Amino acid sequence: DAGVIQSPRHEVTEMGQEVTLRCKPISGHNSLFWYRQTMMRGLELLIYFNNNVPIDDSGMPEDRFSAKMPNASFSTLKIQPSEPRDSAVYFCASSPGLYTFGSGTRLTVV
Amino acid sequence: AQKITQTQPGMFVQEKEAVTLDCTYDTSDPSYGLFWYKQPSSGEMIFLIYQGSYDQQNATEGRYSLNFQKARKSANLVISASQLGDSAMYFCAMRGGTSYGKLTFGQGTILTVHP
């Protein structure tokens, strides 16, 4: 079991650029969650999917953020255009039962 | 709405001593789950222990135990025989309703273990 796989581990980009974060959940897990972690706001849920369908996207900060899950083994979180305040660690997690987190993507927007 | 409160921003403990990290929660769901995660300085989120709201006994996993007091809506984590490697951020989290529901996290407690 390879766990939840996120890529890239680190991303540095310039303000205004498009950023795409990727996640491969654990095989057989039918729920997938995207979290953002910052010092100021802690861990906050952005969006989650069940059986590839978005269930709750109320945490997505604004229209610059979008997420897709085209199949059971892949999800993307896209920020376009990126801003410095988007700098954070983005985690992907999958379940059911116990939630397993990926290693996270540390995004820095300069 | 679900809410998790961790009132201890930082805690210190001597190596080999026990430490309790506090967590209180609020939910209207009759069925829920409570989780503790450890986040070391390397950044990964490590699952420690789980307690279901209908579980009759407090959960234990090795040196970790969860002191679940349902009436008081508290789910404190007890770490026995602290080790230097226990120094990390600890998060309490709750899942309400269905098993694929979202996790709501507390603000975390930074634990420092002194030799």
PDB file of C-alpha atoms in Angstrom:
ATOM      1  CA  ASP A   1       0.000   0.000   0.000  1.00  0.00           C
ATOM      2  CA  ALA A   2       1.679   3.186  -1.215  1.00  0.00           C
ATOM      3  CA  GLY A   3      -0.562   5.483   0.806  1.00  0.00           C
ATOM      4  CA  VAL A   4      -1.944   8.767  -0.478  1.00  0.00           C
ATOM      5  CA  ILE A   5       0.453  10.237  -3.021  1.00  0.00           C
ATOM      6  CA  GLN A   6       0.691  13.960  -3.593  1.00  0.00           C
ATOM      7  CA  SER A   7       2.732  15.858  -6.123  1.00  0.00           C
ATOM      8  CA  PRO A   8       4.676  18.006  -6.226  1.00  0.00           C
ATOM      9  CA  ARG A   9       6.106  18.078  -2.690  1.00  0.00           C
ATOM     10  CA  HIS A  10       7.182  21.681  -3.105  1.00  0.00           C
ATOM     11  CA  GLU A  11       6.039  24.318  -5.561  1.00  0.00           C
ATOM     12  CA  VAL A  12       7.327  27.845  -5.915  1.00  0.00           C
ATOM     13  CA  THR A  13       5.536  30.012  -8.406  1.00  0.00           C
ATOM     14  CA  GLU A  14       5.110  33.642  -9.286  1.00  0.00           C
ATOM     15  CA  MET A  15       1.969  35.556  -8.537  1.00  0.00           C
ATOM     16  CA  GLY A  16      -0.510  35.264 -11.371  1.00  0.00           C
ATOM     17  CA  GLN A  17       0.633  31.844 -12.523  1.00  0.00           C
ATOM     18  CA  GLU A  18      -1.557  28.761 -12.617  1.00  0.00           C
ATOM     19  CA  VAL A  19      -0.764  26.054 -10.072  1.00  0.00           C
ATOM     20  CA  THR A  20      -1.988  22.464 -10.192  1.00  0.00           C
ATOM     21  CA  LEU A  21      -1.670  20.130  -7.239  1.00  0.00           C
ATOM     22  CA  ARG A  22      -2.210  16.412  -7.716  1.00  0.00           C
ATOM     23  CA  CYS A  23      -3.393  13.581  -5.502  1.00  0.00           C
ATOM     24  CA  LYS A  24      -3.686   9.838  -5.876  1.00  0.00           C
ATOM     25  CA  PRO A  25      -5.846   8.323  -3.103  1.00  0.00           C
ATOM     26  CA  ILE A  26      -5.475   4.871  -1.660  1.00  0.00           C
ATOM     27  CA  SER A  27      -6.997   2.279  -3.935  1.00  0.00           C
ATOM     28  CA  GLY A  28     -10.514   1.420  -2.811  1.00  0.00           C
ATOM     29  CA  HIS A  29     -11.012   4.597  -0.814  1.00  0.00           C
ATOM     30  CA  ASN A  30     -14.101   6.346  -2.119  1.00  0.00           C
ATOM     31  CA  SER A  31     -13.801   9.658  -0.283  1.00  0.00           C
ATOM     32  CA  LEU A  32     -11.152  12.266  -0.957  1.00  0.00           C
ATOM     33  CA  PHE A  33     -10.498  15.494   0.895  1.00  0.00           C
ATOM     34  CA  TRP A  34      -8.392  18.570   0.167  1.00  0.00           C
ATOM     35  CA  TYR A  35      -7.165  20.548   3.203  1.00  0.00           C
ATOM     36  CA  ARG A  36      -5.096  23.703   3.476  1.00  0.00           C
ATOM     37  CA  GLN A  37      -2.837  24.415   6.459  1.00  0.00           C
ATOM     38  CA  THR A  38      -1.622  27.873   7.410  1.00  0.00           C
ATOM     39  CA  MET A  39      -0.320  29.338  10.630  1.00  0.00           C
ATOM     40  CA  MET A  40      -3.192  31.782  10.850  1.00  0.00           C
ATOM     41  CA  ARG A  41      -6.112  29.513   9.987  1.00  0.00           C
ATOM     42  CA  GLY A  42      -4.864  26.069  10.922  1.00  0.00           C
ATOM     43  CA  LEU A  43      -6.209  23.092   8.969  1.00  0.00           C
ATOM     44  CA  GLU A  44      -9.245  23.953   6.918  1.00  0.00           C
ATOM     45  CA  LEU A  45     -11.231  21.748   4.572  1.00  0.00           C
ATOM     46  CA  LEU A  46     -11.421  23.096   1.047  1.00  0.00           C
ATOM     47  CA  ILE A  47     -13.503  20.438  -0.698  1.00  0.00           C
ATOM     48  CA  TYR A  48     -14.321  16.766  -0.486  1.00  0.00           C
ATOM     49  CA  PHE A  49     -15.503  14.136  -2.930  1.00  0.00           C
ATOM     50  CA  ASN A  50     -17.415  10.931  -2.464  1.00  0.00           C
ATOM     51  CA  ASN A  51     -17.377   8.434  -5.333  1.00  0.00           C
ATOM     52  CA  ASN A  52     -15.762  11.131  -7.502  1.00  0.00           C
ATOM     53  CA  VAL A  53     -18.626  13.568  -6.901  1.00  0.00           C
ATOM     54  CA  PRO A  54     -17.977  16.866  -5.057  1.00  0.00           C
ATOM     55  CA  ILE A  55     -20.036  16.804  -1.860  1.00  0.00           C
ATOM     56  CA  ASP A  56     -19.037  20.003  -0.115  1.00  0.00           C
ATOM     57  CA  ASP A  57     -16.978  22.790  -1.684  1.00  0.00           C
ATOM     58  CA  SER A  58     -17.986  25.485   0.786  1.00  0.00           C
ATOM     59  CA  GLY A  59     -14.396  25.784   1.968  1.00  0.00           C
ATOM     60  CA  MET A  60     -13.026  26.772  -1.417  1.00  0.00           C
ATOM     61  CA  PRO A  61     -11.895  30.343  -0.812  1.00  0.00           C
ATOM     62  CA  GLU A  62     -12.921  31.870  -4.116  1.00  0.00           C
ATOM     63  CA  ASP A  63     -13.380  31.239  -7.785  1.00  0.00           C
ATOM     64  CA  ARG A  64      -9.650  31.116  -8.336  1.00  0.00           C
ATOM     65  CA  PHE A  65      -9.730  27.665  -6.752  1.00  0.00           C
ATOM     66  CA  SER A  66     -11.143  24.632  -8.527  1.00  0.00           C
ATOM     67  CA  ALA A  67     -10.930  20.901  -7.904  1.00  0.00           C
ATOM     68  CA  LYS A  68     -11.705  17.878 -10.012  1.00  0.00           C
ATOM     69  CA  MET A  69     -11.801  14.147  -9.551  1.00  0.00           C
ATOM     70  CA  PRO A  70     -12.119  12.623 -13.020  1.00  0.00           C
ATOM     71  CA  ASN A  71     -11.768   9.062 -11.712  1.00  0.00           C
ATOM     72  CA  ALA A  72     -11.357   7.125  -8.495  1.00  0.00           C
ATOM     73  CA  SER A  73      -7.570   7.263  -8.580  1.00  0.00           C
ATOM     74  CA  PHE A  74      -6.817  10.906  -9.308  1.00  0.00           C
ATOM     75  CA  SER A  75      -7.739  14.390  -8.169  1.00  0.00           C
ATOM     76  CA  THR A  76      -6.420  17.866  -8.888  1.00  0.00           C
ATOM     77  CA  LEU A  77      -6.635  21.175  -7.092  1.00  0.00           C
ATOM     78  CA  LYS A  78      -6.004  24.154  -9.337  1.00  0.00           C
ATOM     79  CA  ILE A  79      -5.363  27.758  -8.412  1.00  0.00           C
ATOM     80  CA  GLN A  80      -5.602  30.287 -11.206  1.00  0.00           C
ATOM     81  CA  PRO A  81      -4.317  32.939 -10.905  1.00  0.00           C
ATOM     82  CA  SER A  82      -2.241  32.306  -7.807  1.00  0.00           C
ATOM     83  CA  GLU A  83      -1.650  34.986  -5.155  1.00  0.00           C
ATOM     84  CA  PRO A  84       0.883  35.256  -2.312  1.00  0.00           C
ATOM     85  CA  ARG A  85      -1.872  34.623   0.262  1.00  0.00           C
ATOM     86  CA  ASP A  86      -2.358  31.177  -1.259  1.00  0.00           C
ATOM     87  CA  SER A  87       1.003  30.148   0.167  1.00  0.00           C
ATOM     88  CA  ALA A  88       0.310  27.185   2.450  1.00  0.00           C
ATOM     89  CA  VAL A  89       0.660  23.447   2.783  1.00  0.00           C
ATOM     90  CA  TYR A  90      -2.061  21.617   0.895  1.00  0.00           C
ATOM     91  CA  PHE A  91      -2.962  18.135   2.068  1.00  0.00           C
ATOM     92  CA  CYS A  92      -4.975  15.471   0.345  1.00  0.00           C
ATOM     93  CA  ALA A  93      -6.579  12.707   2.423  1.00  0.00           C
ATOM     94  CA  SER A  94      -8.674   9.659   1.610  1.00  0.00           C
ATOM     95  CA  SER A  95     -11.069   7.414   3.539  1.00  0.00           C
ATOM     96  CA  PRO A  96     -13.433   5.605   4.538  1.00  0.00           C
ATOM     97  CA  GLY A  97     -12.855   4.717   8.090  1.00  0.00           C
ATOM     98  CA  LEU A  98      -9.565   6.150   9.200  1.00  0.00           C
ATOM     99  CA  TYR A  99      -8.361   9.076   7.171  1.00  0.00           C
ATOM    100  CA  THR A 100      -4.958   8.754   5.552  1.00  0.00           C
ATOM    101  CA  PHE A 101      -3.130  11.930   4.636  1.00  0.00           C
ATOM    102  CA  GLY A 102      -0.625  12.474   1.899  1.00  0.00           C
ATOM    103  CA  SER A 103       2.703  14.131   2.603  1.00  0.00           C
ATOM    104  CA  GLY A 104       1.369  17.500   1.497  1.00  0.00           C
ATOM    105  CA  THR A 105       2.407  20.074  -1.087  1.00  0.00           C
ATOM    106  CA  ARG A 106       4.142  23.173   0.229  1.00  0.00           C
ATOM    107  CA  LEU A 107       3.114  25.998  -2.075  1.00  0.00           C
ATOM    108  CA  THR A 108       4.944  29.303  -2.087  1.00  0.00           C
ATOM    109  CA  VAL A 109       3.635  32.117  -4.267  1.00  0.00           C
ATOM    110  CA  VAL A 110       6.084  34.994  -4.656  1.00  0.00           C
TER     111      VAL A 110
ATOM    112  CA  ALA B   1     -22.039  22.755  12.973  1.00  0.00           C
ATOM    113  CA  GLN B   2     -19.100  20.940  14.460  1.00  0.00           C
ATOM    114  CA  LYS B   3     -16.458  22.592  16.562  1.00  0.00           C
ATOM    115  CA  ILE B   4     -13.245  21.326  18.111  1.00  0.00           C
ATOM    116  CA  THR B   5     -11.407  23.314  20.782  1.00  0.00           C
ATOM    117  CA  GLN B   6      -7.854  22.745  21.936  1.00  0.00           C
ATOM    118  CA  THR B   7      -7.107  25.265  24.661  1.00  0.00           C
ATOM    119  CA  GLN B   8      -3.414  24.499  25.163  1.00  0.00           C
ATOM    120  CA  PRO B   9      -1.260  26.203  22.532  1.00  0.00           C
ATOM    121  CA  GLY B  10       1.854  24.598  24.027  1.00  0.00           C
ATOM    122  CA  MET B  11       2.672  21.932  26.561  1.00  0.00           C
ATOM    123  CA  PHE B  12       5.932  20.794  28.139  1.00  0.00           C
ATOM    124  CA  VAL B  13       6.664  17.424  29.671  1.00  0.00           C
ATOM    125  CA  GLN B  14       9.691  15.670  31.060  1.00  0.00           C
ATOM    126  CA  GLU B  15      10.893  12.567  29.293  1.00  0.00           C
ATOM    127  CA  LYS B  16       9.290   9.368  30.680  1.00  0.00           C
ATOM    128  CA  GLU B  17       6.453  11.323  32.284  1.00  0.00           C
ATOM    129  CA  ALA B  18       2.806  11.196  31.179  1.00  0.00           C
ATOM    130  CA  VAL B  19       1.056  14.151  29.575  1.00  0.00           C
ATOM    131  CA  THR B  20      -2.575  14.963  28.799  1.00  0.00           C
ATOM    132  CA  LEU B  21      -3.573  17.073  25.818  1.00  0.00           C
ATOM    133  CA  ASP B  22      -7.037  18.583  26.094  1.00  0.00           C
ATOM    134  CA  CYS B  23      -9.769  18.520  23.477  1.00  0.00           C
ATOM    135  CA  THR B  24     -13.407  19.517  23.753  1.00  0.00           C
ATOM    136  CA  TYR B  25     -15.962  19.271  21.003  1.00  0.00           C
ATOM    137  CA  ASP B  26     -19.414  20.375  20.083  1.00  0.00           C
ATOM    138  CA  THR B  27     -21.784  18.664  17.677  1.00  0.00           C
ATOM    139  CA  SER B  28     -25.470  17.978  17.258  1.00  0.00           C
ATOM    140  CA  ASP B  29     -24.831  14.652  15.521  1.00  0.00           C
ATOM    141  CA  PRO B  30     -25.765  11.663  17.681  1.00  0.00           C
ATOM    142  CA  SER B  31     -23.073   9.600  15.981  1.00  0.00           C
ATOM    143  CA  TYR B  32     -19.550  10.920  15.548  1.00  0.00           C
ATOM    144  CA  GLY B  33     -15.904   9.965  15.667  1.00  0.00           C
ATOM    145  CA  LEU B  34     -12.978  11.588  17.372  1.00  0.00           C
ATOM    146  CA  PHE B  35      -9.409  11.413  16.091  1.00  0.00           C
ATOM    147  CA  TRP B  36      -5.964  12.484  17.186  1.00  0.00           C
ATOM    148  CA  TYR B  37      -3.167  13.190  14.732  1.00  0.00           C
ATOM    149  CA  LYS B  38       0.494  13.956  15.275  1.00  0.00           C
ATOM    150  CA  GLN B  39       2.371  16.352  13.015  1.00  0.00           C
ATOM    151  CA  PRO B  40       6.135  16.305  13.548  1.00  0.00           C
ATOM    152  CA  SER B  41       8.400  19.024  12.224  1.00  0.00           C
ATOM    153  CA  SER B  42       8.696  17.105   8.940  1.00  0.00           C
ATOM    154  CA  GLY B  43       5.065  17.991   8.283  1.00  0.00           C
ATOM    155  CA  GLU B  44       3.265  14.731   7.701  1.00  0.00           C
ATOM    156  CA  MET B  45      -0.020  13.970   9.444  1.00  0.00           C
ATOM    157  CA  ILE B  46       0.201  10.746  11.432  1.00  0.00           C
ATOM    158  CA  PHE B  47      -2.942   9.060  12.737  1.00  0.00           C
ATOM    159  CA  LEU B  48      -2.687   8.136  16.417  1.00  0.00           C
ATOM    160  CA  ILE B  49      -6.012   7.008  17.823  1.00  0.00           C
ATOM    161  CA  TYR B  50      -9.755   6.909  17.166  1.00  0.00           C
ATOM    162  CA  GLN B  51     -12.827   6.897  19.431  1.00  0.00           C
ATOM    163  CA  GLY B  52     -16.382   6.353  18.240  1.00  0.00           C
ATOM    164  CA  SER B  53     -19.180   8.083  20.079  1.00  0.00           C
ATOM    165  CA  TYR B  54     -20.875   4.765  20.855  1.00  0.00           C
ATOM    166  CA  ASP B  55     -17.730   2.963  21.933  1.00  0.00           C
ATOM    167  CA  GLN B  56     -18.144   1.747  25.482  1.00  0.00           C
ATOM    168  CA  GLN B  57     -14.465   1.719  26.340  1.00  0.00           C
ATOM    169  CA  ASN B  58     -11.805   4.353  25.962  1.00  0.00           C
ATOM    170  CA  ALA B  59      -9.531   3.744  23.001  1.00  0.00           C
ATOM    171  CA  THR B  60      -5.910   2.766  23.550  1.00  0.00           C
ATOM    172  CA  GLU B  61      -3.042   2.363  21.080  1.00  0.00           C
ATOM    173  CA  GLY B  62       0.262   1.536  22.684  1.00  0.00           C
ATOM    174  CA  ARG B  63       1.370   4.560  24.721  1.00  0.00           C
ATOM    175  CA  TYR B  64      -1.631   6.572  23.558  1.00  0.00           C
ATOM    176  CA  SER B  65      -5.016   6.502  25.236  1.00  0.00           C
ATOM    177  CA  LEU B  66      -8.074   8.625  24.757  1.00  0.00           C
ATOM    178  CA  ASN B  67      -9.923   9.809  27.851  1.00  0.00           C
ATOM    179  CA  PHE B  68     -13.442  10.057  26.419  1.00  0.00           C
ATOM    180  CA  GLN B  69     -16.025  11.792  28.598  1.00  0.00           C
ATOM    181  CA  LYS B  70     -19.146  12.033  26.501  1.00  0.00           C
ATOM    182  CA  ALA B  71     -21.255  14.039  28.931  1.00  0.00           C
ATOM    183  CA  ARG B  72     -18.535  16.659  29.172  1.00  0.00           C
ATOM    184  CA  LYS B  73     -17.847  16.482  25.428  1.00  0.00           C
ATOM    185  CA  SER B  74     -14.163  15.983  25.962  1.00  0.00           C
ATOM    186  CA  ALA B  75     -11.699  13.645  24.272  1.00  0.00           C
ATOM    187  CA  ASN B  76      -8.318  14.174  25.862  1.00  0.00           C
ATOM    188  CA  LEU B  77      -5.223  12.402  24.591  1.00  0.00           C
ATOM    189  CA  VAL B  78      -2.974  10.838  27.198  1.00  0.00           C
ATOM    190  CA  ILE B  79       0.587   9.979  26.225  1.00  0.00           C
ATOM    191  CA  SER B  80       2.334   7.767  28.743  1.00  0.00           C
ATOM    192  CA  ALA B  81       6.097   7.500  29.192  1.00  0.00           C
ATOM    193  CA  SER B  82       6.874  10.460  26.924  1.00  0.00           C
ATOM    194  CA  GLN B  83       9.792  10.167  24.536  1.00  0.00           C
ATOM    195  CA  LEU B  84      11.848  12.861  22.844  1.00  0.00           C
ATOM    196  CA  GLY B  85      10.315  11.777  19.542  1.00  0.00           C
ATOM    197  CA  ASP B  86       6.877  12.727  20.840  1.00  0.00           C
ATOM    198  CA  SER B  87       7.766  16.413  20.425  1.00  0.00           C
ATOM    199  CA  ALA B  88       5.359  17.564  17.715  1.00  0.00           C
ATOM    200  CA  MET B  89       2.086  19.335  17.018  1.00  0.00           C
ATOM    201  CA  TYR B  90      -0.994  17.328  18.014  1.00  0.00           C
ATOM    202  CA  PHE B  91      -4.403  17.822  16.454  1.00  0.00           C
ATOM    203  CA  CYS B  92      -7.775  16.694  17.711  1.00  0.00           C
ATOM    204  CA  ALA B  93     -10.389  16.192  14.993  1.00  0.00           C
ATOM    205  CA  MET B  94     -14.007  15.131  14.720  1.00  0.00           C
ATOM    206  CA  ARG B  95     -16.094  13.476  12.043  1.00  0.00           C
ATOM    207  CA  GLY B  96     -19.825  13.765  12.353  1.00  0.00           C
ATOM    208  CA  GLY B  97     -22.619  11.866  10.694  1.00  0.00           C
ATOM    209  CA  THR B  98     -21.749   9.414   7.958  1.00  0.00           C
ATOM    210  CA  SER B  99     -18.454   7.591   7.725  1.00  0.00           C
ATOM    211  CA  TYR B 100     -17.347   9.586   4.714  1.00  0.00           C
ATOM    212  CA  GLY B 101     -18.020  12.916   6.389  1.00  0.00           C
ATOM    213  CA  LYS B 102     -15.441  15.635   6.663  1.00  0.00           C
ATOM    214  CA  LEU B 103     -12.956  15.966   9.510  1.00  0.00           C
ATOM    215  CA  THR B 104     -13.024  19.185  11.500  1.00  0.00           C
ATOM    216  CA  PHE B 105      -9.746  20.011  13.241  1.00  0.00           C
ATOM    217  CA  GLY B 106      -8.823  21.903  16.366  1.00  0.00           C
ATOM    218  CA  GLN B 107      -6.054  24.493  16.374  1.00  0.00           C
ATOM    219  CA  GLY B 108      -3.487  22.072  17.694  1.00  0.00           C
ATOM    220  CA  THR B 109      -1.161  21.791  20.706  1.00  0.00           C
ATOM    221  CA  ILE B 110       2.607  21.908  20.406  1.00  0.00           C
ATOM    222  CA  LEU B 111       4.147  19.338  22.733  1.00  0.00           C
ATOM    223  CA  THR B 112       7.779  19.645  23.757  1.00  0.00           C
ATOM    224  CA  VAL B 113       9.426  16.755  25.574  1.00  0.00           C
ATOM    225  CA  HIS B 114      12.452  17.722  27.682  1.00  0.00           C
ATOM    226  CA  PRO B 115      15.248  15.233  28.386  1.00  0.00           C
TER     227      PRO B 115
END
